[in-house]
CSV table of C-alpha atoms and ligand atoms in Angstrom, one decimal:
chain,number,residue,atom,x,y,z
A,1,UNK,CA,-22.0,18.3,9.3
A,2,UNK,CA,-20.2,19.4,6.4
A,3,UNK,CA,-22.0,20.5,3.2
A,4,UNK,CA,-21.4,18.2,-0.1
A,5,UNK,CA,-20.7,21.6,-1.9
A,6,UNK,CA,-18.0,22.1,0.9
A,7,UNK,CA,-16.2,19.4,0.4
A,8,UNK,CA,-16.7,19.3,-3.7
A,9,UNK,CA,-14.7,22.9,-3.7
A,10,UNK,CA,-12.1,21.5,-1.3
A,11,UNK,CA,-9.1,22.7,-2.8
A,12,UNK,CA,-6.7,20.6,-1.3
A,13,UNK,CA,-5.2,18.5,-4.3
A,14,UNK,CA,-2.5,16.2,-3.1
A,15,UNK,CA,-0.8,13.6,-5.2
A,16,UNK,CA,-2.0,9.7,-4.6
A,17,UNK,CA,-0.5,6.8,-4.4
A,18,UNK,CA,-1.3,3.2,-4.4
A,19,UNK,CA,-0.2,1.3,-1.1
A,20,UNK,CA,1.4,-1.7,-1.4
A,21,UNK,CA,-0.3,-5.1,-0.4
A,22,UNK,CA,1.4,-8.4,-0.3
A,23,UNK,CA,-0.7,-10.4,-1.8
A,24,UNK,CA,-2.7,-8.3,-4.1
A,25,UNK,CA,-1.5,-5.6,-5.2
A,26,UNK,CA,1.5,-7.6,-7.6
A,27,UNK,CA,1.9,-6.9,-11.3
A,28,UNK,CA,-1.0,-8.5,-12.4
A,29,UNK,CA,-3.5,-6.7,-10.2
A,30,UNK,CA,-1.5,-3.1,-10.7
A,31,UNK,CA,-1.7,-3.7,-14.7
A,32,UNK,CA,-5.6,-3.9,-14.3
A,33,UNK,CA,-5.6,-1.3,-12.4
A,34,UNK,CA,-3.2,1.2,-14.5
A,35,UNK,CA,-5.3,0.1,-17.7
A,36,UNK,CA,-9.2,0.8,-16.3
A,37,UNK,CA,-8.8,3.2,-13.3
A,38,UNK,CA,-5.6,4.9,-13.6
A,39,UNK,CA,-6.2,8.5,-14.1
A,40,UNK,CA,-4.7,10.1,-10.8
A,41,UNK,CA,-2.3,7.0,-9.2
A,42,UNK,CA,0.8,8.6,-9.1
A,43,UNK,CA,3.1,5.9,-7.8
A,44,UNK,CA,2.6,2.6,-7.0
A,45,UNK,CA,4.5,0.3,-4.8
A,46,UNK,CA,5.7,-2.9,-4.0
A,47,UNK,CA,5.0,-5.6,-1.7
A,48,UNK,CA,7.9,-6.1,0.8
A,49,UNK,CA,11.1,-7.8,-1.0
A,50,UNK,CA,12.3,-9.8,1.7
A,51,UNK,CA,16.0,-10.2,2.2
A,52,UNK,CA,17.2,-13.5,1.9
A,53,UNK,CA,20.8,-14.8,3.3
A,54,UNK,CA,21.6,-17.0,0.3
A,55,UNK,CA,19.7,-15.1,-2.8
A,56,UNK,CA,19.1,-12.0,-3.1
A,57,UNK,CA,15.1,-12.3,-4.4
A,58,UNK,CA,12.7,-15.0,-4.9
A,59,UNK,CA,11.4,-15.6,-8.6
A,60,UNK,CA,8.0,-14.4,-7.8
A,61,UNK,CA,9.5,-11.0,-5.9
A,62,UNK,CA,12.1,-10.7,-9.7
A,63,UNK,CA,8.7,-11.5,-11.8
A,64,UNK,CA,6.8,-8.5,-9.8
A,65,UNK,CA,9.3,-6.0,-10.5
A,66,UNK,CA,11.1,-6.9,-14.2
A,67,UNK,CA,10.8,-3.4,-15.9
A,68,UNK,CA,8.6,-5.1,-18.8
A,69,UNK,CA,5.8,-6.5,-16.2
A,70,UNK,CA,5.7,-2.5,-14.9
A,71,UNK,CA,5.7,-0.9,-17.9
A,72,UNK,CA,3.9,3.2,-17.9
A,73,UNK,CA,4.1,3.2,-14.2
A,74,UNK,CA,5.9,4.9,-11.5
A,75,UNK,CA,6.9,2.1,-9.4
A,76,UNK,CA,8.7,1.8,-6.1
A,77,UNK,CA,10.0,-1.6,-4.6
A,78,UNK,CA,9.3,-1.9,-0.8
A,79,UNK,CA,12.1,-3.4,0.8
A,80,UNK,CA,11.1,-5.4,4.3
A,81,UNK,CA,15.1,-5.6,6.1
A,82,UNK,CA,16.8,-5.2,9.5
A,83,UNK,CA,20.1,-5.9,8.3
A,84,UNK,CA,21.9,-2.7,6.6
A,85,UNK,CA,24.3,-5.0,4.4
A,86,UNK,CA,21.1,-7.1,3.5
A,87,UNK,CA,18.9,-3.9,1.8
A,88,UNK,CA,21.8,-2.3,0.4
A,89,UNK,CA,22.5,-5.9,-1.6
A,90,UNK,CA,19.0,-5.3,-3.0
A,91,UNK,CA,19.1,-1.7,-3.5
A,92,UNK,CA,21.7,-2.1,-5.9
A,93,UNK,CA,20.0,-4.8,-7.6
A,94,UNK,CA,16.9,-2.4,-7.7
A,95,UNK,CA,19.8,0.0,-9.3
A,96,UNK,CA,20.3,-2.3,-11.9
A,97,UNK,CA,17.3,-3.1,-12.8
A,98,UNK,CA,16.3,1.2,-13.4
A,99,UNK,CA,14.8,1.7,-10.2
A,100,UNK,CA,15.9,4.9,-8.5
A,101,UNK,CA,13.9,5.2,-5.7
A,102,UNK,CA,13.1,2.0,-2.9
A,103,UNK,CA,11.3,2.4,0.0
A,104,UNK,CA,11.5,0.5,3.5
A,105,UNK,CA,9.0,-0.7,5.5
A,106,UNK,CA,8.8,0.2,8.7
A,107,UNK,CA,5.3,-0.9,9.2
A,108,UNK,CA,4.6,-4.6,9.3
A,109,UNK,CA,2.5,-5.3,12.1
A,110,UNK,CA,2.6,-9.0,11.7
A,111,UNK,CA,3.6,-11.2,14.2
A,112,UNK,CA,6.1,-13.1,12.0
A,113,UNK,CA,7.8,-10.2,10.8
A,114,UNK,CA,7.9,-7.9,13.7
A,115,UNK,CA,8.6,-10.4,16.2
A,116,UNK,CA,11.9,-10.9,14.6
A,117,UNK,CA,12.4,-7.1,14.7
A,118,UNK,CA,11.0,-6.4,11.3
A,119,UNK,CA,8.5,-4.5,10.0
A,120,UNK,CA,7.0,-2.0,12.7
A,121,UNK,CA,8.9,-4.2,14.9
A,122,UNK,CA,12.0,-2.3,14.5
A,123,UNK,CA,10.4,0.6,15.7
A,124,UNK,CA,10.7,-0.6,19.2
A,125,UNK,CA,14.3,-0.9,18.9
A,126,UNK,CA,15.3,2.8,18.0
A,127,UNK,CA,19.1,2.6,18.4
A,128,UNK,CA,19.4,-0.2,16.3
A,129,UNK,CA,17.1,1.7,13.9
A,130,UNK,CA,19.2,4.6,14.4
A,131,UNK,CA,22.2,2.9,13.2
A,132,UNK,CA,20.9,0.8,10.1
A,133,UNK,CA,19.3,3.7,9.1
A,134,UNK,CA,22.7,5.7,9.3
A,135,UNK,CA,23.9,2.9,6.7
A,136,UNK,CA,21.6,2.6,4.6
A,137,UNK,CA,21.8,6.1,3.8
A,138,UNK,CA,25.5,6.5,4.1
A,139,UNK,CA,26.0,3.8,1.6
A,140,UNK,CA,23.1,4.5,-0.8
A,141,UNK,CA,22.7,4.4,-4.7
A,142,UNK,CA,19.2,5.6,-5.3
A,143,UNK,CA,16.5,7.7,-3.0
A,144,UNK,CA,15.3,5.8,-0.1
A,145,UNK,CA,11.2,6.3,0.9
A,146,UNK,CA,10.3,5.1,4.6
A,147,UNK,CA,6.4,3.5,5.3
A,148,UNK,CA,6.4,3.6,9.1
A,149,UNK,CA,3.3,3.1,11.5
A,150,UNK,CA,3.7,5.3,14.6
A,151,UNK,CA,5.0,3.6,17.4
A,152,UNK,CA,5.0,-0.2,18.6
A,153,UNK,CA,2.4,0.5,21.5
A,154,UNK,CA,1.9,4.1,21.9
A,155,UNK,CA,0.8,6.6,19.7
A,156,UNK,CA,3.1,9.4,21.4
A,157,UNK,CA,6.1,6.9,20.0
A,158,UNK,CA,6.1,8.9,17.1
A,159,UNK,CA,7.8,12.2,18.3
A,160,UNK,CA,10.8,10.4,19.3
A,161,UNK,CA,10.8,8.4,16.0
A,162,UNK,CA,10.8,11.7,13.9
A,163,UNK,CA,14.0,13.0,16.0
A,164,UNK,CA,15.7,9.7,14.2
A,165,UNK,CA,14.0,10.2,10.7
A,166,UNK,CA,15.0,13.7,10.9
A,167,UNK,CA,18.8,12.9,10.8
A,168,UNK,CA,18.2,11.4,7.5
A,169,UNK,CA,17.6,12.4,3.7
A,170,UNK,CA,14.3,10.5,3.3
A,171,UNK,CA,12.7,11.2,0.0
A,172,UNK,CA,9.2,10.9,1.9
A,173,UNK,CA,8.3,9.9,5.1
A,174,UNK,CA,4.7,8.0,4.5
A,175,UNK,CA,2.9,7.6,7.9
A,176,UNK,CA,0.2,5.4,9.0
A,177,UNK,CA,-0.7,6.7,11.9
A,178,UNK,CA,-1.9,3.2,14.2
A,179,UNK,CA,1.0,1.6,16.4
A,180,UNK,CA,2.4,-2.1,15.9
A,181,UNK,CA,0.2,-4.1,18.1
A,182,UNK,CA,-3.4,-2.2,16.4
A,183,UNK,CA,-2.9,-3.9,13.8
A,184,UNK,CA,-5.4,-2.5,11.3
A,185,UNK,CA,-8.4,-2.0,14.0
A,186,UNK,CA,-9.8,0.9,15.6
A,187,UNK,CA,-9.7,4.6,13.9
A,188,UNK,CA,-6.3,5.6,12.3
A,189,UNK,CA,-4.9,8.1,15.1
A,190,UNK,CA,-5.0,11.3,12.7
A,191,UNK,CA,-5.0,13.7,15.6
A,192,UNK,CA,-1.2,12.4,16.5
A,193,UNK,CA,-0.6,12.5,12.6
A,194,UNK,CA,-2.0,16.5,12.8
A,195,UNK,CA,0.5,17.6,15.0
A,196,UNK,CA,3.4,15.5,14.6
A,197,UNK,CA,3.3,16.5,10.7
A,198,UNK,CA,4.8,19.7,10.8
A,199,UNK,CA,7.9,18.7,12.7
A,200,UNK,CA,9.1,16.3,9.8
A,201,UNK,CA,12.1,17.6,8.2
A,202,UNK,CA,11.0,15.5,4.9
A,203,UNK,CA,8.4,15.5,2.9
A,204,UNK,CA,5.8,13.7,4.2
A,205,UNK,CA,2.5,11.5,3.3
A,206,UNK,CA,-0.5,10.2,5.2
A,207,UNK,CA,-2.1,7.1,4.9
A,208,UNK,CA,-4.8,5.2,6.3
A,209,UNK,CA,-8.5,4.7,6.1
A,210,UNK,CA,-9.1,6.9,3.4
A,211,UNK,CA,-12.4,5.6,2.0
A,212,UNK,CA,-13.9,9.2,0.4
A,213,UNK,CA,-14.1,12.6,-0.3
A,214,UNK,CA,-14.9,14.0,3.1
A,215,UNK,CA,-11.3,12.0,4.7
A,216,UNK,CA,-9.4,14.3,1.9
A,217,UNK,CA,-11.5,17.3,3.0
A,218,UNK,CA,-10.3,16.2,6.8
A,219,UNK,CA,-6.9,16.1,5.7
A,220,UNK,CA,-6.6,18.5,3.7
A,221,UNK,CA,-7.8,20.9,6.5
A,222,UNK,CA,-6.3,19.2,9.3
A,223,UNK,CA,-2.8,19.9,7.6
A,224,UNK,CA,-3.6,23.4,6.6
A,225,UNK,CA,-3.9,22.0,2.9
A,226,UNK,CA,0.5,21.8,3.0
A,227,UNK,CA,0.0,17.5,3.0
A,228,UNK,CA,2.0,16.7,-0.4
A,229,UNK,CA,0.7,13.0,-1.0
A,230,UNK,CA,-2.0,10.7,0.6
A,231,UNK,CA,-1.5,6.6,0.1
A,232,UNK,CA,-5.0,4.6,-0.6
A,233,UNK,CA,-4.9,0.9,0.0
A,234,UNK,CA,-8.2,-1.0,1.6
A,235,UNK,CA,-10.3,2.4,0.1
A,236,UNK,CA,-8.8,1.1,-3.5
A,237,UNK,CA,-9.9,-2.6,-2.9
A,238,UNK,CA,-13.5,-1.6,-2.0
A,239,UNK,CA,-13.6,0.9,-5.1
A,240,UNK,CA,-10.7,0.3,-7.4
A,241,UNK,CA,-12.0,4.2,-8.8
A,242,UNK,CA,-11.8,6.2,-6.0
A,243,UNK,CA,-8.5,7.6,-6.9
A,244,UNK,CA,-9.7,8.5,-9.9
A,245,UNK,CA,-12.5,10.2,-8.4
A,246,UNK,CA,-11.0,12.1,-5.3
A,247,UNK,CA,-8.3,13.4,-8.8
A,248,UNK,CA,-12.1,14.9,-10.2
A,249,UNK,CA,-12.9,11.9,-12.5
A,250,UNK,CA,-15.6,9.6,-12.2
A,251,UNK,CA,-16.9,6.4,-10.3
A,252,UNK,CA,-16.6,3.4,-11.8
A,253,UNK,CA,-19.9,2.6,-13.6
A,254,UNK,CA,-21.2,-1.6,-13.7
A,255,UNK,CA,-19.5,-2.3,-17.1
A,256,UNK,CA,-16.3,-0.8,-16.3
A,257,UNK,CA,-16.3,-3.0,-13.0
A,258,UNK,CA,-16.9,-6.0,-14.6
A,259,UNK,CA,-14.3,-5.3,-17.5
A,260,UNK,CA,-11.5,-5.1,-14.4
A,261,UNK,CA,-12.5,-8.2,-12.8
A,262,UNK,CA,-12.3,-9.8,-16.3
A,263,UNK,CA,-9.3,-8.7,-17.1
A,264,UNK,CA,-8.0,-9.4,-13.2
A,265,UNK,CA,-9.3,-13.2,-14.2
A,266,UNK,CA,-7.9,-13.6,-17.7
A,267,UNK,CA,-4.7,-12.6,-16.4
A,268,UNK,CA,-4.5,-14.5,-13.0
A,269,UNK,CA,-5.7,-17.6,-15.2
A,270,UNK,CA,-2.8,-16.9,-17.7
A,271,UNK,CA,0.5,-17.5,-14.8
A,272,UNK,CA,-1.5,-19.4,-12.0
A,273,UNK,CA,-2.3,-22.7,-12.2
A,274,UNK,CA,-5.7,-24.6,-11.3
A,275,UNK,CA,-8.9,-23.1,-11.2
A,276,UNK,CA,-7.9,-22.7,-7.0
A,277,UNK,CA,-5.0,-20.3,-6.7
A,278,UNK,CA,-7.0,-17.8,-9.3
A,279,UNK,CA,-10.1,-18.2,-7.2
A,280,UNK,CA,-8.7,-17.4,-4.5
A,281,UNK,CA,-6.8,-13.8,-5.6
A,282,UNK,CA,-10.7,-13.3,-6.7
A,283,UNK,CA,-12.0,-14.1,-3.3
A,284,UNK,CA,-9.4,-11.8,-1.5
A,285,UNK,CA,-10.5,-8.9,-3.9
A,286,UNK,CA,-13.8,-9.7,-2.8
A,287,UNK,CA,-13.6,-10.2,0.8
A,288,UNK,CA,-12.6,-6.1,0.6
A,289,UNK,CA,-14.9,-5.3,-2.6
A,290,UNK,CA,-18.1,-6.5,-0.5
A,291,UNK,CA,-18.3,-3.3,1.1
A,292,UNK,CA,-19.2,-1.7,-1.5
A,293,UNK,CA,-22.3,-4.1,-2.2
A,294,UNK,CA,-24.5,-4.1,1.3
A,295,UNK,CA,-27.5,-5.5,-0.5
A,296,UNK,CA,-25.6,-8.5,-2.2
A,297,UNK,CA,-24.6,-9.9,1.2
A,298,UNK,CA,-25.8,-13.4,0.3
A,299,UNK,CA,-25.1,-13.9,-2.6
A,300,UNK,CA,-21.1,-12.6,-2.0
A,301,UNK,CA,-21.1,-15.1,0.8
A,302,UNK,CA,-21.9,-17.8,-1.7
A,303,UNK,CA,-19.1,-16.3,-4.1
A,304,UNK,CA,-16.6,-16.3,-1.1
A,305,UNK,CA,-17.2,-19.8,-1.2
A,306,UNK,CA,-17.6,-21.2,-4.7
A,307,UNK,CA,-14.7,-23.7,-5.9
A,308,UNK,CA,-14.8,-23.3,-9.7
A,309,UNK,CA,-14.1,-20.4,-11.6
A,310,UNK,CA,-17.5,-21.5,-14.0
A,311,UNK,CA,-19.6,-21.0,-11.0
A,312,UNK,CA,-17.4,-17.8,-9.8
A,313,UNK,CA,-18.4,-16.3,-13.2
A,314,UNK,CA,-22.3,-16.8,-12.7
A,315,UNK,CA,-22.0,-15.6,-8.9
A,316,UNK,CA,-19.9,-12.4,-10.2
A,317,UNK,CA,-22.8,-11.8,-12.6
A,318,UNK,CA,-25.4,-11.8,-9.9
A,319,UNK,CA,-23.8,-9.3,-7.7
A,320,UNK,CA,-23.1,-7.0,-10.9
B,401,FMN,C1,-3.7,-7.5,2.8
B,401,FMN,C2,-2.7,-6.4,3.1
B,401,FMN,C3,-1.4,-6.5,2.8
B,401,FMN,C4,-0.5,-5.5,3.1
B,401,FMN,N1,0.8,-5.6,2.7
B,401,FMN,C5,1.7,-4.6,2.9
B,401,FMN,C6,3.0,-4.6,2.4
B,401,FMN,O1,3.5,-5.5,1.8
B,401,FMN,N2,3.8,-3.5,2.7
B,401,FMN,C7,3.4,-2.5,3.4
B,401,FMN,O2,4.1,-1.5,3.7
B,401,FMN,N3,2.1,-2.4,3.9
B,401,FMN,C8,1.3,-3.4,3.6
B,401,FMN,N4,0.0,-3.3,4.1
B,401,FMN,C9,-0.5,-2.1,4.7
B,401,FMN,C10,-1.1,-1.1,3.7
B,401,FMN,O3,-0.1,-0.7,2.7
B,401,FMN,C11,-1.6,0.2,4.4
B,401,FMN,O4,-0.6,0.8,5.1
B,401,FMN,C12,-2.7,-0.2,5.4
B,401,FMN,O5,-3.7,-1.0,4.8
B,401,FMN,C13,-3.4,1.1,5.8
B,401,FMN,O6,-3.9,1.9,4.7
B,401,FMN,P1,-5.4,1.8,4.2
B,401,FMN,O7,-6.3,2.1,5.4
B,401,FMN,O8,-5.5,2.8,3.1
B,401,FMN,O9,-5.6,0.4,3.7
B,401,FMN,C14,-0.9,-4.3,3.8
B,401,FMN,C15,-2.3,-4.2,4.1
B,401,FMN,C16,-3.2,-5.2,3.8
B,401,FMN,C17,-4.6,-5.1,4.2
């Protein structure tokens, strides 16, 4: 067991970064977060822009990443593409828009996405991979980032997929070390992370499970303190501080909790329409946020089930 002391003088400081989350983590929830917890997020990212065949983005995917809803933040779009042609298209819009770094996903576990070789899905097709990949970099007109899980049912996949991402100039190779069909169950695999690390020819950055100070202190000595950059998602939905924390700031206190989910409210109310759709980005903040309250069980159940935002106010206030 390691002392609290121990891991407090850990002097493994990486940079962090927000992961992306379709769903939550658009503008409106990385605003909140840049304005009451930002000290210590680095760069933030994207949910996947999908490519279309007839347009290049969807007005929600242009709204989440106009320069003037993203303003003081590093932010790089995540593009979700199998088709070289198809992510170049949007790279250049990207281009145009003053992004100079886009990253691909390579990690999409879902069963629509990957089933059409998508996503962590294209990681069981590595010549196909090998080839896209080959264009994409060939061709580019800003840095290119790659998000990739490990493998598409065995951890071991990994080795042979650094041989590919090794060919390329990838501005940083962010792992999360489960395989396509985990999903996001079980323990991240770090041991496979651990020893495939050193062979990347990029810089690379770890992500998964990170919920506190002693996973840092893991990582930090598993990698022989030489990890560059760890990505928080789930861990920044249960405590939207913990960044700021593991980068030797505080937790969030009660008040400074409550002035977030305000905020998160106010500004959901202001583009969404109907008490419904702004309850519900609520109740998906709180189906991870719960964790962090073990003694308000019952009355988050109730909140996870309220249907105004009036009586979403007074169940906030009686787990706060
Ligand atoms: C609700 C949800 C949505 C996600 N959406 C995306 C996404 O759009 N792009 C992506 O690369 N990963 C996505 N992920 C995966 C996360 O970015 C991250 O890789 C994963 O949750 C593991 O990290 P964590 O344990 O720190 O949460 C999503 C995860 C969750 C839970």
């Amino acid at each position: 067991m390691l002392s609290e002391k121990a891991i407090d003088d850990n002097d493994f400081n990486p940079d962090y970064y927000l992961a992306p989350m379709e769903g939550i983590t658009g503008y409106i929830y990385r605003n909140a977060l840049r304005d009451h917890f930002g000290q210590g997020i680095i760069k933030y990212y994207t949910p996947f822009l999908v490519v279309h065949e007839k347009r290049a983005m969807s007005s929600k995917e242009i709204n989440d990443i106009l320069p003037e809803h993203n303003e003081g933040l590093y932010l790089v779009p995540q593009i979700l593409a199998d088709d070289a042609d198809g992510f170049l298209r949007i790279e250049k819009m990207l281009k145009e828009f003053g992004y100079k770094e886009v990253n691909l996903n390579l990690g999409c576990p879902s069963k629509t996405v990957a089933s059409k070789g998508r996503g962590s899905g294209f990681l069981g097709r590595i010549e196909a991979l090998d080839e896209f990949l080959y264009r994409i970099y060939e061709n580019r007109v800003t840095d290119i980032s790659i998000k990739t899980r490990i493998g598409v049912s065995l951890p071991d996949e990994l080795f042979e997929l650094l041989e590919i991402f090794n060919k390329y100039p990838v501005k940083e190779l962010i792992i999360h070390p489960r395989v396509r069909y985990e999903y996001y169950k079980g323990q991240a695999h770090r041991d496979i992370f651990f020893r495939a690390f050193p062979k990347s020819c990029n810089p690379v950055c770890y992500n998964g499970d990170v919920l506190s100070k002693e996973d840092i202190f893991e990582l930090g000595a598993g990698s022989g303190n030489k990890l560059k950059a760890v990505m928080i998602g789930r861990g920044m939905l249960r405590d939207p501080s913990l960044i700021r924390s593991l980068s030797g700031g505080s937790s969030y206190s009660t008040d400074e909790l409550r002035s977030f989910l305000a905020r998160l409210l106010r500004d959901y109310s202001e583009v969404l329409s109907g008490d419904r759709p702004v309850l519900q980005k609520m109740k998906e903040l709180w189906s991870y946020m719960q964790y962090s309250f073990p003694d308000k069980d019952k009355q988050i159940k109730s909140l996870l089930k309220c249907r105004s935002i009036s009586e979403y106010r007074l169940l906030e206030m009686s787990v706060l």
